[in-house]
Coordinates of C-alpha atoms in Angstrom, one line a residue:
X1 CA 159.6 7.6 72.0
X2 CA 157.5 4.9 73.6
X3 CA 159.9 2.1 74.4
X4 CA 157.4 -0.5 73.4
X5 CA 156.9 0.9 69.9
X6 CA 158.7 -0.7 67.0
X7 CA 159.0 0.7 63.5
X8 CA 158.3 -1.0 60.1
X9 CA 159.1 1.3 57.3
X10 CA 161.1 1.7 54.0
X11 CA 158.4 1.7 51.4
X12 CA 161.0 2.2 48.7
X13 CA 162.4 -1.3 49.3
X14 CA 159.1 -3.1 49.2
X15 CA 157.9 -4.7 46.0
X16 CA 155.0 -3.1 44.2
X17 CA 152.6 -5.6 42.5
X18 CA 151.0 -3.0 40.2
X19 CA 154.4 -1.9 38.8
X20 CA 155.3 -5.6 38.1
X21 CA 152.0 -6.2 36.4
X22 CA 152.5 -3.2 34.1
X23 CA 156.0 -4.4 33.3
X24 CA 154.7 -7.8 32.2
X25 CA 152.1 -6.2 30.0
X26 CA 154.6 -4.2 28.2
X27 CA 156.9 -7.2 27.5
X28 CA 154.0 -9.3 26.2
X29 CA 152.7 -6.6 23.9
X30 CA 156.2 -6.1 22.6
X31 CA 156.3 -9.7 21.4
X32 CA 152.8 -9.8 19.7
X33 CA 152.8 -6.4 18.2
X34 CA 154.2 -6.5 14.6
X35 CA 154.9 -2.8 14.7
X36 CA 157.4 -3.4 17.5
X37 CA 159.0 -6.7 16.7
X38 CA 159.1 -6.9 13.0
X39 CA 159.2 -3.5 11.4
X40 CA 162.7 -2.9 12.5
X41 CA 165.1 -5.6 13.5
X42 CA 167.1 -3.2 15.7
X43 CA 163.9 -2.4 17.4
X44 CA 163.1 -6.0 18.0
X45 CA 166.6 -6.7 19.5
X46 CA 166.2 -3.7 21.7
X47 CA 162.9 -5.0 23.1
X48 CA 164.5 -8.4 24.0
X49 CA 167.4 -6.7 25.8
X50 CA 165.0 -4.7 27.8
X51 CA 162.9 -7.7 28.5
X52 CA 166.0 -9.7 29.7
X53 CA 167.0 -6.8 32.0
X54 CA 163.6 -6.6 33.6
X55 CA 163.6 -10.3 34.3
X56 CA 167.1 -10.1 35.9
X57 CA 166.0 -7.3 38.1
X58 CA 162.9 -9.3 39.2
X59 CA 165.2 -12.3 40.0
X60 CA 167.6 -10.2 42.1
X61 CA 164.7 -8.5 44.0
X62 CA 163.3 -11.9 45.0
X63 CA 166.6 -13.0 46.6
X64 CA 167.7 -9.7 48.1
X65 CA 166.7 -9.3 51.8
X66 CA 164.2 -6.5 52.1
X67 CA 164.8 -4.0 54.8
X68 CA 161.4 -3.6 56.5
X69 CA 162.5 -2.2 59.8
X70 CA 164.0 1.0 60.9
X71 CA 165.4 1.6 64.5
X72 CA 165.9 4.8 66.4
X73 CA 166.3 3.9 70.1
X74 CA 164.7 2.2 73.0
X75 CA 164.5 3.4 76.6
X76 CA 164.9 1.4 79.8
X77 CA 164.4 2.9 83.3
X78 CA 167.5 2.8 85.5
X79 CA 167.4 1.3 89.0
X80 CA 164.5 -1.0 88.2
X81 CA 163.7 -3.1 91.2
X82 CA 160.5 -4.9 90.1
X83 CA 160.0 -8.7 90.5
X84 CA 160.0 -9.3 86.8
X85 CA 162.6 -8.3 84.1
X86 CA 161.9 -4.9 82.7
X87 CA 160.3 -4.8 79.3
X88 CA 162.4 -2.9 76.8
X89 CA 160.8 -3.3 73.3
X90 CA 160.0 -5.6 70.5
X91 CA 161.7 -6.7 67.2
X92 CA 159.4 -7.4 64.4
X93 CA 159.9 -8.2 60.7
X94 CA 157.2 -8.0 58.0
X95 CA 158.3 -11.5 57.1
X96 CA 157.0 -12.8 60.4
X97 CA 153.7 -14.6 59.9
X98 CA 153.5 -15.6 63.6
X99 CA 154.1 -19.2 62.7
X100 CA 157.4 -19.5 64.5
X101 CA 159.4 -19.7 61.3
X102 CA 161.3 -16.4 62.0
X103 CA 164.1 -16.4 64.6
X104 CA 165.2 -13.1 66.1
X105 CA 168.9 -12.6 67.0
X106 CA 170.3 -9.9 69.3
X107 CA 174.0 -9.1 69.5
X108 CA 176.1 -6.2 70.8
X109 CA 176.6 -4.6 74.2
X110 CA 174.9 -6.6 77.0
X111 CA 173.2 -9.0 74.6
X112 CA 172.5 -12.3 76.3
X113 CA 173.6 -11.0 79.8
X114 CA 171.8 -7.7 80.3
X115 CA 169.3 -7.8 77.5
X116 CA 167.5 -11.1 76.8
X117 CA 165.4 -11.6 73.6
X118 CA 162.6 -14.1 73.0
X119 CA 163.8 -15.6 69.7
X120 CA 160.2 -16.3 68.6
X121 CA 158.3 -13.1 69.5
X122 CA 161.2 -10.6 69.4
X123 CA 160.4 -9.3 72.8
X124 CA 163.4 -7.7 74.6
X125 CA 163.7 -7.6 78.4
X126 CA 166.4 -6.2 80.8
X127 CA 167.5 -9.0 83.0
X128 CA 169.0 -6.8 85.7
X129 CA 168.9 -3.3 87.1
X130 CA 171.0 -0.7 85.3
X131 CA 172.7 2.4 86.5
X132 CA 172.8 5.4 84.0
X133 CA 175.7 7.0 85.8
X134 CA 177.8 3.9 85.1
X135 CA 176.7 3.5 81.4
X136 CA 174.1 5.7 79.8
X137 CA 173.4 3.7 76.7
X138 CA 174.0 0.3 74.9
X139 CA 174.5 -0.2 71.2
X140 CA 173.0 -3.5 69.9
X141 CA 172.4 -5.2 66.6
X142 CA 169.3 -7.0 65.5
X143 CA 168.8 -9.8 62.8
X144 CA 165.9 -11.9 61.6
X145 CA 166.6 -15.2 60.0
X146 CA 164.6 -18.2 58.7
X147 CA 164.6 -20.7 61.5
X148 CA 164.9 -23.7 59.1
X149 CA 167.5 -22.4 56.6
X150 CA 169.2 -19.7 58.7
X151 CA 168.8 -17.4 55.7
X152 CA 168.6 -13.7 56.6
X153 CA 165.2 -12.2 56.3
X154 CA 166.3 -8.8 57.5
X155 CA 169.7 -7.2 57.1
X156 CA 171.5 -6.6 60.4
X157 CA 170.3 -3.3 61.9
X158 CA 171.9 -1.3 64.7
X159 CA 169.8 0.4 67.4
X160 CA 170.4 2.0 70.8
X161 CA 168.9 1.3 74.2
X162 CA 169.2 4.4 76.3
X163 CA 169.1 4.1 80.1
X164 CA 166.5 6.7 81.3
X165 CA 167.5 8.7 84.4
X166 CA 165.8 8.6 87.7
X167 CA 166.6 11.0 90.5
X168 CA 168.9 8.8 92.5
X169 CA 171.9 11.1 93.1
X170 CA 172.0 14.0 95.6
X171 CA 173.9 17.2 94.8
X172 CA 177.4 17.4 96.2
X173 CA 180.0 20.1 96.8
X174 CA 183.3 18.5 95.6
X175 CA 185.4 21.4 96.7
X176 CA 183.8 22.2 100.1
X177 CA 184.1 23.2 102.8
X178 CA 185.0 26.8 101.8
X179 CA 186.8 29.8 103.4
X180 CA 186.1 33.4 102.4
X181 CA 186.7 36.9 103.5
X182 CA 184.8 40.1 103.3
X183 CA 185.5 43.6 104.8
X184 CA 183.5 44.4 107.8
X185 CA 180.7 47.0 107.4
X186 CA 180.5 46.1 103.7
X187 CA 177.4 47.3 101.8
X188 CA 174.4 45.0 101.4
X189 CA 174.9 42.8 98.4
X190 CA 178.7 42.7 98.5
X191 CA 179.8 39.4 96.8
X192 CA 181.5 37.0 99.2
X193 CA 182.0 33.7 97.3
X194 CA 180.3 31.6 94.6
X195 CA 179.8 27.9 95.5
X196 CA 178.9 25.3 92.9
X197 CA 177.3 21.9 93.5
X198 CA 177.3 19.0 91.0
X199 CA 174.6 16.3 90.4
X200 CA 175.4 13.0 88.7
X201 CA 171.9 12.7 87.3
X202 CA 171.1 13.5 83.7
X203 CA 170.9 17.3 83.1
X204 CA 169.0 16.8 79.8
X205 CA 166.1 14.9 81.3
X206 CA 163.6 16.4 83.7
X207 CA 164.7 18.3 86.8
X208 CA 166.8 15.6 88.4
X209 CA 170.0 17.7 88.0
X210 CA 168.3 21.1 88.3
X211 CA 169.9 22.6 91.5
X212 CA 168.6 25.4 93.6
X213 CA 170.7 27.0 96.4
X214 CA 169.5 28.3 99.8
X215 CA 170.9 29.3 103.2
X216 CA 170.4 26.9 106.0
X217 CA 172.6 28.8 108.6
X218 CA 174.0 32.3 108.4
X219 CA 170.9 34.4 108.1
X220 CA 170.2 37.3 108.4
X221 CA 173.8 38.2 107.7
X222 CA 174.2 36.4 104.4
X223 CA 172.1 35.4 101.4
X224 CA 172.7 33.2 98.4
X225 CA 171.4 33.5 94.8
X226 CA 169.3 30.4 94.3
X227 CA 170.4 29.9 90.7
X228 CA 174.1 30.9 90.6
X229 CA 175.2 30.1 94.2
X230 CA 176.7 33.5 94.7
X231 CA 176.8 34.4 98.5
X232 CA 176.3 38.0 99.3
X233 CA 176.2 40.2 102.5
X234 CA 172.6 40.8 103.6
X235 CA 173.2 43.5 106.3
X236 CA 175.6 46.4 106.3
X237 CA 176.6 46.8 110.0
X238 CA 178.6 43.6 110.6
X239 CA 181.4 44.6 113.0
X240 CA 184.6 42.5 113.1
X241 CA 185.2 43.7 116.7
X242 CA 181.9 42.0 117.7
X243 CA 182.1 38.8 115.6
X244 CA 185.1 37.9 113.5
X245 CA 183.8 34.7 111.8
X246 CA 180.5 33.4 110.5
X247 CA 179.8 29.7 109.6
X248 CA 177.4 29.9 106.7
X249 CA 175.7 26.6 105.7
X250 CA 174.5 26.4 102.1
X251 CA 172.1 23.8 100.8
X252 CA 171.9 22.6 97.2
X253 CA 168.6 20.8 96.3
X254 CA 167.8 19.2 93.0
X255 CA 164.4 18.8 91.3
X256 CA 164.5 22.7 91.1
X257 CA 164.0 22.8 94.9
X258 CA 160.6 21.1 94.9
X259 CA 159.3 18.7 97.5
X260 CA 160.9 15.3 97.2
X261 CA 164.2 16.6 95.8
X262 CA 167.5 15.3 97.1
X263 CA 169.9 17.8 98.8
X264 CA 173.4 18.2 100.0
X265 CA 175.1 21.0 102.0
X266 CA 178.5 22.6 102.6
X267 CA 179.9 25.1 105.1
X268 CA 181.4 28.4 104.1
X269 CA 183.6 30.0 106.9
X270 CA 183.4 33.8 106.3
X271 CA 186.0 35.9 108.1
X272 CA 185.4 39.7 108.4
X273 CA 188.6 41.6 107.5
X274 CA 189.4 44.8 109.5
X275 CA 188.8 48.3 108.3
X276 CA 190.0 51.4 110.3
X277 CA 186.8 52.2 112.1
X278 CA 188.0 52.5 115.7
X279 CA 190.0 55.5 117.0
X280 CA 192.7 54.9 119.7
X281 CA 191.5 55.4 123.3
X282 CA 193.6 56.2 126.4
X283 CA 193.1 53.8 129.3
X284 CA 192.6 56.7 131.7
X285 CA 191.5 60.3 131.3
X286 CA 194.6 61.9 133.0
X287 CA 198.1 60.9 134.0
X288 CA 200.3 62.3 136.7
X289 CA 204.1 62.1 136.1
X290 CA 207.0 63.3 138.4
X291 CA 210.4 64.4 137.5
X292 CA 213.3 65.6 139.7
X293 CA 214.2 69.3 139.2
X294 CA 217.8 68.4 138.5
X295 CA 217.0 65.6 136.0
X296 CA 219.1 65.8 132.8
X297 CA 217.6 66.5 129.4
X298 CA 216.3 63.4 127.7
X299 CA 215.4 61.6 130.9
X300 CA 212.3 59.5 130.6
X301 CA 209.6 60.9 132.8
X302 CA 207.0 58.1 132.3
X303 CA 204.9 56.1 129.9
X304 CA 201.3 56.5 128.8
X305 CA 199.3 54.0 126.7
X306 CA 196.3 54.0 124.4
X307 CA 194.5 51.0 122.9
X308 CA 192.9 50.5 119.4
X309 CA 190.4 47.7 118.7
X310 CA 191.4 47.5 115.1
X311 CA 194.2 45.2 114.0
X312 CA 197.4 45.2 111.9
X313 CA 198.2 48.6 110.4
X314 CA 194.9 49.9 111.4
X315 CA 195.9 49.6 115.1
X316 CA 199.3 51.3 114.7
X317 CA 199.5 54.7 116.4
X318 CA 201.9 57.6 117.1
X319 CA 201.9 60.0 120.1
X320 CA 202.3 63.7 120.1
X321 CA 201.9 66.6 122.6
X322 CA 199.3 69.0 121.4
X323 CA 199.6 72.0 123.7
X324 CA 202.5 74.3 123.0
X325 CA 203.5 75.1 126.6
X326 CA 204.0 71.4 127.5
X327 CA 205.7 70.7 124.1
X328 CA 208.3 73.3 124.9
X329 CA 209.4 71.4 128.0
X330 CA 208.6 67.8 127.2
X331 CA 208.8 65.5 124.2
X332 CA 207.1 62.2 123.5
X333 CA 208.2 59.3 121.4
X334 CA 206.4 56.2 120.3
X335 CA 207.3 52.7 121.3
X336 CA 205.8 50.8 118.3
X337 CA 206.4 47.4 119.8
X338 CA 204.5 48.1 123.1
X339 CA 202.3 50.8 121.5
X340 CA 203.2 53.2 124.3
X341 CA 204.2 56.9 124.4
X342 CA 207.4 57.7 126.3
X343 CA 207.5 61.2 127.8
X344 CA 211.0 62.7 128.2
X345 CA 212.5 65.9 129.5
X346 CA 213.2 68.3 126.7
X347 CA 215.0 71.1 128.7

C-alpha cells in the first residue's frame, strides 16, 4: 500500500438524497389520497405511524456521526536519516471542506512524540528515526472533530503504522565457533556439520534476511550447501596422518548473496578421526640377539619393536613368531605399554 494513500469509503453509511426524496413523496401522497387516509381508519393510523418512524430515522441519521474513512495500515521506512521528518500519511474526513473547521486528533503508541499530526491538514510525519528490530509496528487512533464545538465528525478509528525494513543487520552465527569430526578418507559428500546463521531483518520483506552460505577457507577439502549450511567433504583422500585438523571458515551473506549484501562468518574446526589404514612397521629389517647356551628356560633374550601411525585401538599390536623352527625354541610376548615384543628362551 502506498503510505501516502488514504481511504474514504463506507457507502452504506452515507445518506442517499434520492431515497429521502422518494420517502417524502410517499408520505405526502398518503395524506392527500382519500383511498389511503379515509377508506379505512386502521389504514390511516398505520400510515401516520410509518410516517412518524421515517421522521425519527431521518432525525437520528442527521445527528449520528457518519463513518467516512476506513484504515488499513501505513508504512514508514526505518533508519530514516533525512533532514526533514519522514512523511507517513494523511487523515481526511469527507466533512472537511478545507476551511479549517475540522480538527484531526491522533492518539495511541508514539502519538505526539514519534508521530506528529498537523491538526488542520491531517498530515502525519515521523519525528525521529525508527528501528524495526526494536518495534515493528505502532497502533494509533484517529478522530476528526468540529474545531468550534468539539463535536465528533468521525468515530474514532484504529490504524497501524508498520515500520518497513531496510537491510541494516548482518547475519550472525550465535553458536559459533564450531567443532566437528569426520573419519579420515571419507567418501566425497560425507556430512560433517550443519551451521545456521540468523539475521535480525524482516524475513517477510525482500531479501534482507535471505541468507546464502559459502566457504571462505577450507577448499578444496570441504564444501557447504548454499541454502542449508550443511558442510560436506569435497575430496576422498584426506589422511589424518598428514593433517589432523582443518579450520574451515564459512560465510553467511544476506540479500541472497547478491552484491551489496551484508555478511558474517564463523570458523568450524574439523578434526579427522582415525581409521585403521596403516600396518605396523619394524624399525629395522633384521635383529641379532644373543643368548648364553646355559641360559635357563624363560630367560628374556631381547626386545624388538614395531611402530604404527594409527592411534588408539588402531595402533595396538601383538607379536608372534611365524616360522616353526624358531617357534620351537623361542617364544615372544607383547609388552602392551611399550608396544614391544619380548623374545624369551622356550627350551
